[in-house]
């Protein structure tokens, strides 16, 4: 294998002549074999890193801090990366020491070598264009990396919102499909009062819709960045006009409404926006898992459980029990939720562990947030297409359980009194007779009166009681 020798403050290191990264990236690859997940696993992050470098080069060019040919070469290299080229060269493990320095240098080195090629030079010939002196000009990892993270999360959340919206639509469609199917509602796993299966599914859609609004609100916090603050927010090694220019260019390049933080020292150490965003992901995951739990209960049986709905069969359910089909899709949704909840704890702990002017744990924060977004997006797609769209209602089972339940007695309380209704309910529970037959046989109400009071129209919506 052909090699080239590169040098850094620790000395010389041989790396493959074919790779587009350099010595500091290679050291990080050697040091941080932790998750096996490279930063290229999140293309949004690679794209965001390239955009930050692009914006920095343009700002440095505006201020005559970089020669025009270098600016053009860096911009061309960044544009190629934004279009998907050389993503496989972003090889550093997502979890790393150094507050993201290895990720930043991976970007600097790939962009520098690609820019060198565009200028007609060999990889590693940094005399003509250097990863630190030129690509990283007016920057520190401590402002470039978190700015890229804020941008990457915004890129990642857009497709997540799309899949959530599609899942919500699927629930609403089922709500319409099941709107005439009356069933028994339950509280604390006990019979409560009647409702429709459509109301149940519509409520699933409504509760998830609330989180789209929350996601959009918290994403706005990620528009405020510390680009130009360099090491600790003081802006050392930058031109006085650099920060505003760099952010203006970033807005133009990314299409996102980024803005410079009011206090760059505070913004360089504060992880509050990441914590808030992670919290909303956790909230959504909890709701999604609760829905999965409900679907597992409603489909339980199929003959000895609730069995009011039938989930589409996806896989044989047992290596020993013939004919068994498990609710594997809702189970997978639950497990995704557990991982997102755990990831939120990791974000919380990492954010709390920041010290003085920097939080060195940013890599694990960014990894867990991007991974949660990715998992939730794929899970929502799976949930919709492999479960929700194919759910069927068992109308006969719903009607049977409704008729057998003593919960319908609640609808009669305003007309026969609580004490009388309680007595009827207890009698029905112990004898197995239905509420309807007991009320009619005792002459408390006529069959016609019961038909009216126990009709779906009377039981499912507020009614004026005379």
Tab-separated table of C-alpha atoms in Angstrom:
chain	number	residue	atom	x	y	z
A	1	UNK	CA	0.000	0.000	0.000
A	2	UNK	CA	1.374	3.380	-1.013
A	3	UNK	CA	1.864	5.740	1.888
A	4	UNK	CA	2.661	9.376	2.510
A	5	UNK	CA	4.278	10.875	5.588
A	6	UNK	CA	2.585	13.772	7.382
A	7	UNK	CA	3.820	15.689	10.395
A	8	UNK	CA	2.124	17.301	13.405
A	9	UNK	CA	3.281	18.388	16.865
A	10	UNK	CA	3.609	14.731	17.934
A	11	UNK	CA	5.911	13.911	15.028
A	12	UNK	CA	5.723	12.034	11.733
A	13	UNK	CA	3.017	9.492	10.882
A	14	UNK	CA	2.591	7.298	7.809
A	15	UNK	CA	-0.906	7.247	6.304
A	16	UNK	CA	-2.303	5.756	3.128
A	17	UNK	CA	-1.563	7.821	0.051
A	18	UNK	CA	-5.111	7.240	-1.141
A	19	UNK	CA	-7.004	8.840	1.749
A	20	UNK	CA	-8.115	12.459	1.653
A	21	UNK	CA	-7.725	13.066	5.366
A	22	UNK	CA	-4.436	13.733	7.156
A	23	UNK	CA	-2.293	13.031	10.156
A	24	UNK	CA	-4.588	14.295	12.915
A	25	UNK	CA	-7.514	12.326	11.556
A	26	UNK	CA	-5.358	9.207	11.410
A	27	UNK	CA	-4.309	9.664	15.027
A	28	UNK	CA	-7.969	9.978	16.032
A	29	UNK	CA	-8.827	6.794	14.120
A	30	UNK	CA	-6.043	5.017	15.999
A	31	UNK	CA	-7.072	6.420	19.384
A	32	UNK	CA	-10.871	6.360	19.354
A	33	UNK	CA	-12.044	2.917	18.279
A	34	UNK	CA	-15.115	3.193	20.501
A	35	UNK	CA	-18.494	2.844	18.775
A	36	UNK	CA	-17.415	1.819	15.294
A	37	UNK	CA	-19.702	4.600	14.044
A	38	UNK	CA	-17.854	7.264	12.019
A	39	UNK	CA	-19.135	10.807	11.678
A	40	UNK	CA	-20.058	9.941	8.070
A	41	UNK	CA	-22.928	7.930	9.579
A	42	UNK	CA	-24.620	11.309	9.913
A	43	UNK	CA	-24.403	12.966	6.477
A	44	UNK	CA	-26.152	16.031	7.894
A	45	UNK	CA	-23.159	16.630	10.159
A	46	UNK	CA	-20.650	16.237	7.327
A	47	UNK	CA	-22.662	18.649	5.193
A	48	UNK	CA	-22.948	21.131	8.059
A	49	UNK	CA	-19.199	21.013	8.741
A	50	UNK	CA	-18.520	21.776	5.081
A	51	UNK	CA	-20.970	24.683	5.159
A	52	UNK	CA	-19.296	26.200	8.208
A	53	UNK	CA	-15.886	25.967	6.491
A	54	UNK	CA	-17.406	27.426	3.328
A	55	UNK	CA	-18.875	30.382	5.235
A	56	UNK	CA	-15.595	30.958	7.075
A	57	UNK	CA	-13.600	30.973	3.843
A	58	UNK	CA	-15.986	33.489	2.270
A	59	UNK	CA	-15.788	35.767	5.313
A	60	UNK	CA	-11.988	35.540	5.363
A	61	UNK	CA	-11.963	36.371	1.680
A	62	UNK	CA	-14.184	39.389	2.203
A	63	UNK	CA	-11.704	40.656	4.790
A	64	UNK	CA	-8.678	39.921	2.584
A	65	UNK	CA	-7.422	37.371	5.091
A	66	UNK	CA	-7.273	34.642	2.437
A	67	UNK	CA	-6.121	34.883	-1.154
A	68	UNK	CA	-8.864	34.607	-3.734
A	69	UNK	CA	-7.496	31.380	-5.234
A	70	UNK	CA	-7.488	29.702	-1.817
A	71	UNK	CA	-11.011	30.902	-1.083
A	72	UNK	CA	-12.233	29.577	-4.415
A	73	UNK	CA	-10.530	26.206	-3.900
A	74	UNK	CA	-11.889	25.807	-0.366
A	75	UNK	CA	-15.391	26.807	-1.469
A	76	UNK	CA	-15.272	24.372	-4.388
A	77	UNK	CA	-14.146	21.567	-2.071
A	78	UNK	CA	-16.898	22.364	0.439
A	79	UNK	CA	-19.493	22.464	-2.323
A	80	UNK	CA	-18.413	18.987	-3.485
A	81	UNK	CA	-18.762	17.634	0.048
A	82	UNK	CA	-22.191	19.236	0.447
A	83	UNK	CA	-23.202	17.420	-2.731
A	84	UNK	CA	-22.184	14.104	-1.181
A	85	UNK	CA	-18.621	13.613	-2.369
A	86	UNK	CA	-15.959	12.102	-0.101
A	87	UNK	CA	-18.283	11.488	2.832
A	88	UNK	CA	-16.504	8.159	3.319
A	89	UNK	CA	-13.387	10.134	4.267
A	90	UNK	CA	-15.038	11.425	7.442
A	91	UNK	CA	-13.829	8.488	9.468
A	92	UNK	CA	-13.357	9.676	13.051
A	93	UNK	CA	-15.475	7.889	15.656
A	94	UNK	CA	-18.471	9.957	16.744
A	95	UNK	CA	-17.368	9.679	20.368
A	96	UNK	CA	-13.931	11.127	20.957
A	97	UNK	CA	-11.922	13.118	23.431
A	98	UNK	CA	-10.974	16.709	22.728
A	99	UNK	CA	-14.381	18.426	22.551
A	100	UNK	CA	-14.732	17.573	18.857
A	101	UNK	CA	-11.254	18.639	17.726
A	102	UNK	CA	-10.774	15.387	15.824
A	103	UNK	CA	-14.034	15.894	13.941
A	104	UNK	CA	-13.063	19.471	13.126
A	105	UNK	CA	-9.632	18.404	11.918
A	106	UNK	CA	-11.101	15.575	9.864
A	107	UNK	CA	-13.129	18.226	8.036
A	108	UNK	CA	-10.184	20.608	7.779
A	109	UNK	CA	-7.884	17.951	6.330
A	110	UNK	CA	-10.341	16.511	3.793
A	111	UNK	CA	-11.280	19.994	2.590
A	112	UNK	CA	-7.625	21.060	2.419
A	113	UNK	CA	-6.561	18.034	0.385
A	114	UNK	CA	-9.526	18.330	-1.954
A	115	UNK	CA	-8.774	22.037	-2.390
A	116	UNK	CA	-5.123	21.205	-3.077
A	117	UNK	CA	-6.195	18.817	-5.821
A	118	UNK	CA	-8.307	21.549	-7.384
A	119	UNK	CA	-5.251	23.830	-7.319
A	120	UNK	CA	-3.134	21.148	-8.986
A	121	UNK	CA	-1.122	19.994	-5.963
A	122	UNK	CA	-0.660	16.623	-4.282
A	123	UNK	CA	-2.439	15.534	-1.101
A	124	UNK	CA	-0.470	16.582	1.949
A	125	UNK	CA	1.395	19.409	0.196
A	126	UNK	CA	0.199	21.855	2.812
A	127	UNK	CA	2.726	24.542	1.871
A	128	UNK	CA	0.169	25.736	-0.660
A	129	UNK	CA	-3.011	25.345	1.399
A	130	UNK	CA	-3.001	24.251	5.031
A	131	UNK	CA	-5.799	22.611	7.089
A	132	UNK	CA	-5.184	24.909	10.072
A	133	UNK	CA	-3.810	28.106	8.566
A	134	UNK	CA	-6.332	28.346	5.746
A	135	UNK	CA	-9.335	26.008	6.079
A	136	UNK	CA	-9.558	26.636	9.829
A	137	UNK	CA	-8.691	30.336	9.574
A	138	UNK	CA	-10.501	32.534	12.150
A	139	UNK	CA	-11.965	29.429	13.790
A	140	UNK	CA	-11.602	27.084	16.715
A	141	UNK	CA	-13.176	23.687	17.169
A	142	UNK	CA	-15.067	25.358	20.007
A	143	UNK	CA	-17.094	27.550	17.673
A	144	UNK	CA	-16.987	25.666	14.350
A	145	UNK	CA	-18.048	22.286	15.755
A	146	UNK	CA	-21.086	23.365	17.831
A	147	UNK	CA	-22.207	25.653	14.999
A	148	UNK	CA	-22.075	22.685	12.614
A	149	UNK	CA	-23.953	20.595	15.182
A	150	UNK	CA	-26.762	23.163	15.426
A	151	UNK	CA	-27.026	23.206	11.654
A	152	UNK	CA	-26.868	19.400	11.339
A	153	UNK	CA	-29.709	18.925	13.809
A	154	UNK	CA	-31.853	21.351	11.814
A	155	UNK	CA	-31.127	19.423	8.618
A	156	UNK	CA	-31.954	16.137	10.362
A	157	UNK	CA	-35.170	17.312	12.001
A	158	UNK	CA	-36.854	18.307	8.715
A	159	UNK	CA	-37.263	14.700	7.457
A	160	UNK	CA	-38.212	13.599	10.992
A	161	UNK	CA	-41.093	16.081	11.000
A	162	UNK	CA	-42.159	14.777	7.574
A	163	UNK	CA	-42.336	11.184	8.806
A	164	UNK	CA	-44.160	12.211	11.981
A	165	UNK	CA	-46.676	14.146	9.886
A	166	UNK	CA	-47.235	11.127	7.670
A	167	UNK	CA	-47.732	8.882	10.710
A	168	UNK	CA	-50.244	11.348	12.141
A	169	UNK	CA	-52.167	11.296	8.862
A	170	UNK	CA	-52.302	7.500	9.045
A	171	UNK	CA	-53.820	7.678	12.533
A	172	UNK	CA	-56.401	10.223	11.380
A	173	UNK	CA	-57.353	7.995	8.448
A	174	UNK	CA	-57.930	5.110	10.830
A	175	UNK	CA	-59.917	7.462	13.034
A	176	UNK	CA	-62.235	8.162	10.108
A	177	UNK	CA	-62.388	4.498	9.112
A	178	UNK	CA	-63.347	3.419	12.643
A	179	UNK	CA	-65.594	6.338	13.578
A	180	UNK	CA	-68.804	4.248	13.681
A	181	UNK	CA	-67.362	1.395	15.760
A	182	UNK	CA	-68.483	1.751	19.379
A	183	UNK	CA	-66.357	0.068	22.032
A	184	UNK	CA	-65.609	0.246	25.713
A	185	UNK	CA	-63.073	2.781	26.903
A	186	UNK	CA	-60.805	1.777	29.755
A	187	UNK	CA	-59.049	3.483	32.644
A	188	UNK	CA	-56.502	1.693	34.851
A	189	UNK	CA	-57.116	-1.372	32.645
A	190	UNK	CA	-60.714	-1.514	33.905
A	191	UNK	CA	-63.930	-0.869	31.980
A	192	UNK	CA	-64.784	2.833	31.972
A	193	UNK	CA	-67.324	4.338	29.564
A	194	UNK	CA	-68.063	3.830	25.861
A	195	UNK	CA	-66.231	5.561	23.055
A	196	UNK	CA	-65.574	4.849	19.399
A	197	UNK	CA	-62.497	3.146	18.064
A	198	UNK	CA	-62.232	6.170	15.784
A	199	UNK	CA	-61.975	8.517	18.753
A	200	UNK	CA	-59.180	6.372	20.147
A	201	UNK	CA	-57.136	6.480	16.940
A	202	UNK	CA	-57.805	10.163	16.328
A	203	UNK	CA	-56.435	10.892	19.806
A	204	UNK	CA	-53.204	9.112	18.838
A	205	UNK	CA	-52.820	11.520	15.936
A	206	UNK	CA	-53.603	14.580	18.035
A	207	UNK	CA	-51.067	13.790	20.746
A	208	UNK	CA	-48.248	13.295	18.221
A	209	UNK	CA	-49.225	16.494	16.418
A	210	UNK	CA	-48.526	18.472	19.569
A	211	UNK	CA	-44.891	17.393	19.399
A	212	UNK	CA	-44.396	18.712	15.884
A	213	UNK	CA	-45.169	22.154	17.297
A	214	UNK	CA	-42.779	21.590	20.195
A	215	UNK	CA	-40.018	20.395	17.845
A	216	UNK	CA	-40.347	23.523	15.725
A	217	UNK	CA	-40.231	25.734	18.809
A	218	UNK	CA	-37.111	24.136	20.257
A	219	UNK	CA	-35.355	23.970	16.880
A	220	UNK	CA	-35.451	27.763	16.846
A	221	UNK	CA	-33.046	27.709	19.810
A	222	UNK	CA	-30.479	26.024	17.575
A	223	UNK	CA	-30.404	28.991	15.215
A	224	UNK	CA	-28.269	30.962	17.692
A	225	UNK	CA	-24.576	30.093	17.238
A	226	UNK	CA	-21.174	31.152	18.552
A	227	UNK	CA	-19.338	31.180	15.214
A	228	UNK	CA	-16.547	33.734	15.483
A	229	UNK	CA	-16.097	33.258	19.202
A	230	UNK	CA	-13.139	30.913	18.540
A	231	UNK	CA	-11.657	29.298	21.668
A	232	UNK	CA	-13.799	30.630	24.520
A	233	UNK	CA	-16.015	33.295	22.970
A	234	UNK	CA	-13.632	36.244	23.064
A	235	UNK	CA	-13.011	36.084	19.322
A	236	UNK	CA	-9.239	35.866	19.600
A	237	UNK	CA	-7.476	35.596	16.201
A	238	UNK	CA	-10.443	37.025	14.286
A	239	UNK	CA	-11.131	40.298	12.510
A	240	UNK	CA	-13.719	42.476	14.331
A	241	UNK	CA	-16.128	42.065	11.416
A	242	UNK	CA	-15.518	38.354	10.885
A	243	UNK	CA	-18.233	36.855	13.108
A	244	UNK	CA	-21.116	38.771	11.547
A	245	UNK	CA	-19.821	38.137	8.035
A	246	UNK	CA	-19.358	34.413	8.668
A	247	UNK	CA	-22.882	34.008	10.014
A	248	UNK	CA	-24.330	36.010	7.099
A	249	UNK	CA	-22.583	33.682	4.670
A	250	UNK	CA	-23.764	30.643	6.630
A	251	UNK	CA	-27.364	31.824	6.349
A	252	UNK	CA	-26.976	32.236	2.591
A	253	UNK	CA	-25.263	28.868	2.143
A	254	UNK	CA	-27.486	26.780	4.412
A	255	UNK	CA	-30.849	28.423	3.908
A	256	UNK	CA	-31.345	28.359	7.687
A	257	UNK	CA	-32.016	31.462	9.773
A	258	UNK	CA	-28.840	31.327	11.817
A	259	UNK	CA	-27.887	34.284	13.994
A	260	UNK	CA	-24.954	35.282	16.135
A	261	UNK	CA	-25.420	34.760	19.881
A	262	UNK	CA	-25.597	37.941	21.929
A	263	UNK	CA	-22.845	36.763	24.272
A	264	UNK	CA	-20.297	34.456	22.669
A	265	UNK	CA	-18.594	33.536	25.935
A	266	UNK	CA	-21.890	32.260	27.331
A	267	UNK	CA	-22.805	30.571	24.062
A	268	UNK	CA	-19.478	28.719	23.916
A	269	UNK	CA	-20.104	26.816	27.149
A	270	UNK	CA	-23.901	26.596	27.304
A	271	UNK	CA	-25.529	23.345	26.167
A	272	UNK	CA	-29.065	24.438	27.033
A	273	UNK	CA	-30.437	24.314	23.501
A	274	UNK	CA	-29.189	20.748	23.031
A	275	UNK	CA	-30.712	19.694	26.355
A	276	UNK	CA	-34.058	21.244	25.440
A	277	UNK	CA	-34.076	19.625	22.010
A	278	UNK	CA	-33.170	16.224	23.430
A	279	UNK	CA	-35.976	16.594	25.957
A	280	UNK	CA	-38.539	17.057	23.193
A	281	UNK	CA	-37.235	13.946	21.431
A	282	UNK	CA	-37.689	12.062	24.704
A	283	UNK	CA	-41.209	13.438	25.114
A	284	UNK	CA	-42.123	12.303	21.610
A	285	UNK	CA	-40.569	8.880	22.166
A	286	UNK	CA	-42.586	8.416	25.361
A	287	UNK	CA	-45.827	9.248	23.557
A	288	UNK	CA	-44.951	6.952	20.683
A	289	UNK	CA	-44.181	4.118	23.098
A	290	UNK	CA	-47.459	4.637	24.950
A	291	UNK	CA	-49.336	4.297	21.655
A	292	UNK	CA	-47.402	1.109	20.884
A	293	UNK	CA	-48.367	-0.226	24.318
A	294	UNK	CA	-52.027	0.537	23.622
A	295	UNK	CA	-51.946	-1.231	20.271
A	296	UNK	CA	-50.377	-4.296	21.855
A	297	UNK	CA	-53.140	-4.363	24.469
A	298	UNK	CA	-55.972	-3.737	22.011
A	299	UNK	CA	-54.724	-6.519	19.745
A	300	UNK	CA	-53.929	-8.948	22.562
A	301	UNK	CA	-55.151	-12.490	22.309
A	302	UNK	CA	-56.212	-12.913	19.622
A	303	UNK	CA	-58.917	-14.977	21.365
A	304	UNK	CA	-58.141	-14.684	25.055
A	305	UNK	CA	-57.204	-11.004	25.227
A	306	UNK	CA	-58.951	-7.775	24.291
A	307	UNK	CA	-58.741	-8.449	20.575
A	308	UNK	CA	-60.607	-5.356	19.399
A	309	UNK	CA	-58.132	-4.742	16.581
A	310	UNK	CA	-55.939	-6.934	14.391
A	311	UNK	CA	-52.398	-5.829	13.601
A	312	UNK	CA	-50.990	-6.806	10.217
A	313	UNK	CA	-48.934	-10.019	10.616
A	314	UNK	CA	-45.278	-9.264	9.957
A	315	UNK	CA	-43.348	-12.304	11.166
A	316	UNK	CA	-43.943	-15.795	12.574
A	317	UNK	CA	-43.944	-15.359	16.313
A	318	UNK	CA	-42.484	-18.486	17.795
A	319	UNK	CA	-40.033	-21.276	17.142
A	320	UNK	CA	-42.137	-23.630	19.298
A	321	UNK	CA	-45.766	-22.408	19.212
A	322	UNK	CA	-47.369	-22.933	15.783
A	323	UNK	CA	-49.552	-20.115	14.478
A	324	UNK	CA	-48.366	-17.534	16.968
A	325	UNK	CA	-47.873	-14.022	15.556
A	326	UNK	CA	-46.408	-11.350	17.805
A	327	UNK	CA	-46.865	-7.547	17.687
A	328	UNK	CA	-43.269	-7.123	16.532
A	329	UNK	CA	-43.621	-3.620	15.083
A	330	UNK	CA	-45.036	-2.027	18.261
A	331	UNK	CA	-42.375	-3.921	20.216
A	332	UNK	CA	-39.674	-2.384	18.034
A	333	UNK	CA	-41.242	1.047	18.588
A	334	UNK	CA	-41.045	0.507	22.347
A	335	UNK	CA	-37.370	-0.414	22.145
A	336	UNK	CA	-36.580	2.661	20.064
A	337	UNK	CA	-38.265	4.779	22.719
A	338	UNK	CA	-36.196	3.191	25.469
A	339	UNK	CA	-33.001	4.012	23.563
A	340	UNK	CA	-34.074	7.625	22.971
A	341	UNK	CA	-34.904	8.007	26.653
A	342	UNK	CA	-31.474	6.631	27.565
A	343	UNK	CA	-29.834	8.960	25.037
A	344	UNK	CA	-31.546	11.933	26.659
A	345	UNK	CA	-29.997	10.957	29.981
A	346	UNK	CA	-26.567	10.830	28.313
A	347	UNK	CA	-27.147	14.320	26.883
A	348	UNK	CA	-28.242	15.572	30.293
A	349	UNK	CA	-25.199	14.203	32.086
A	350	UNK	CA	-22.803	15.440	29.412
A	351	UNK	CA	-24.313	18.937	29.453
A	352	UNK	CA	-24.043	19.094	33.235
A	353	UNK	CA	-20.384	18.093	33.154
A	354	UNK	CA	-19.211	21.210	31.312
A	355	UNK	CA	-16.434	23.081	33.058
A	356	UNK	CA	-15.655	26.789	32.968
A	357	UNK	CA	-15.559	28.154	29.382
A	358	UNK	CA	-16.143	24.909	27.463
A	359	UNK	CA	-18.049	21.653	27.507
A	360	UNK	CA	-15.625	18.941	26.400
A	361	UNK	CA	-18.417	16.368	26.171
A	362	UNK	CA	-20.079	17.851	23.081
A	363	UNK	CA	-19.336	14.790	20.906
A	364	UNK	CA	-21.528	12.482	22.981
A	365	UNK	CA	-24.255	15.138	23.099
A	366	UNK	CA	-24.273	15.545	19.349
A	367	UNK	CA	-24.024	11.815	18.679
A	368	UNK	CA	-26.973	10.973	20.913
A	369	UNK	CA	-29.210	13.696	19.510
A	370	UNK	CA	-28.474	12.858	15.868
A	371	UNK	CA	-28.819	9.148	16.566
A	372	UNK	CA	-32.169	9.659	18.297
A	373	UNK	CA	-33.452	11.689	15.360
A	374	UNK	CA	-32.320	9.004	12.937
A	375	UNK	CA	-33.903	6.193	14.958
A	376	UNK	CA	-37.183	8.044	15.442
A	377	UNK	CA	-37.432	8.893	11.757
A	378	UNK	CA	-36.943	5.286	10.679
A	379	UNK	CA	-39.226	4.024	13.435
A	380	UNK	CA	-42.077	6.359	12.468
A	381	UNK	CA	-41.805	5.193	8.867
A	382	UNK	CA	-41.827	1.543	9.970
A	383	UNK	CA	-44.727	2.111	12.376
A	384	UNK	CA	-46.875	3.725	9.690
A	385	UNK	CA	-46.189	1.431	6.752
A	386	UNK	CA	-45.834	-1.892	8.559
A	387	UNK	CA	-48.437	-1.484	11.269
A	388	UNK	CA	-50.863	1.450	11.323
A	389	UNK	CA	-51.902	1.345	7.663
A	390	UNK	CA	-52.836	-2.336	7.927
A	391	UNK	CA	-54.738	-2.327	11.229
A	392	UNK	CA	-58.216	-3.845	11.045
A	393	UNK	CA	-61.055	-3.547	13.532
A	394	UNK	CA	-62.998	-6.510	14.906
A	395	UNK	CA	-66.416	-4.902	15.105
A	396	UNK	CA	-68.104	-7.982	16.535
A	397	UNK	CA	-65.568	-8.229	19.326
A	398	UNK	CA	-65.964	-4.529	20.146
A	399	UNK	CA	-69.753	-4.896	20.290
A	400	UNK	CA	-69.577	-8.055	22.390
A	401	UNK	CA	-67.252	-6.549	24.986
A	402	UNK	CA	-69.340	-3.372	25.103
A	403	UNK	CA	-72.525	-5.343	25.710
A	404	UNK	CA	-70.893	-7.470	28.421
A	405	UNK	CA	-69.389	-4.514	30.252
A	406	UNK	CA	-70.977	-2.881	33.274
A	407	UNK	CA	-69.403	0.408	32.182
A	408	UNK	CA	-72.522	1.439	30.285
A	409	UNK	CA	-74.242	1.979	33.645
A	410	UNK	CA	-72.442	5.333	33.911
A	411	UNK	CA	-74.677	6.706	31.167
A	412	UNK	CA	-77.716	5.931	33.326
A	413	UNK	CA	-76.522	7.660	36.523
A	414	UNK	CA	-78.231	11.030	35.772
A	415	UNK	CA	-81.515	9.162	35.229
A	416	UNK	CA	-81.579	6.440	37.919
A	417	UNK	CA	-79.160	7.849	40.530
A	418	UNK	CA	-75.671	6.814	41.596
A	419	UNK	CA	-76.782	4.419	44.362
A	420	UNK	CA	-79.221	2.595	42.122
A	421	UNK	CA	-76.642	2.415	39.335
A	422	UNK	CA	-74.015	1.014	41.738
A	423	UNK	CA	-76.410	-1.723	42.882
A	424	UNK	CA	-77.208	-2.673	39.281
A	425	UNK	CA	-73.516	-2.751	38.409
A	426	UNK	CA	-72.674	-5.040	41.329
A	427	UNK	CA	-75.532	-7.373	40.495
A	428	UNK	CA	-74.433	-7.542	36.861
A	429	UNK	CA	-70.853	-8.238	37.908
A	430	UNK	CA	-71.790	-11.129	40.196
A	431	UNK	CA	-74.583	-12.722	38.150
A	432	UNK	CA	-73.222	-12.261	34.662
A	433	UNK	CA	-76.416	-10.580	33.508
A	434	UNK	CA	-76.169	-7.443	31.379
A	435	UNK	CA	-76.944	-3.986	32.680
A	436	UNK	CA	-79.689	-3.655	30.075
A	437	UNK	CA	-81.533	-6.810	31.121
A	438	UNK	CA	-81.357	-5.962	34.830
A	439	UNK	CA	-82.669	-2.422	34.342
A	440	UNK	CA	-85.561	-3.600	32.140
A	441	UNK	CA	-86.451	-6.606	34.303
A	442	UNK	CA	-86.608	-4.437	37.432
A	443	UNK	CA	-88.816	-1.949	35.597
A	444	UNK	CA	-86.475	0.928	36.314
A	445	UNK	CA	-86.510	2.063	32.694
A	446	UNK	CA	-88.270	0.810	29.599
A	447	UNK	CA	-86.485	-0.842	26.719
A	448	UNK	CA	-87.240	2.205	24.568
A	449	UNK	CA	-85.762	4.569	27.152
A	450	UNK	CA	-82.664	2.393	27.402
A	451	UNK	CA	-82.271	2.330	23.629
A	452	UNK	CA	-82.162	6.102	23.659
A	453	UNK	CA	-79.904	6.516	26.691
A	454	UNK	CA	-77.463	3.804	25.611
A	455	UNK	CA	-77.317	4.865	21.978
A	456	UNK	CA	-73.912	5.986	20.653
A	457	UNK	CA	-75.227	9.507	20.191
A	458	UNK	CA	-76.125	9.720	23.885
A	459	UNK	CA	-73.053	8.029	25.331
A	460	UNK	CA	-70.258	9.455	23.205
A	461	UNK	CA	-70.826	13.210	23.446
A	462	UNK	CA	-72.089	15.680	26.080
A	463	UNK	CA	-75.892	15.637	26.369
A	464	UNK	CA	-78.378	17.960	28.021
A	465	UNK	CA	-79.911	16.115	30.997
A	466	UNK	CA	-83.430	17.164	32.093
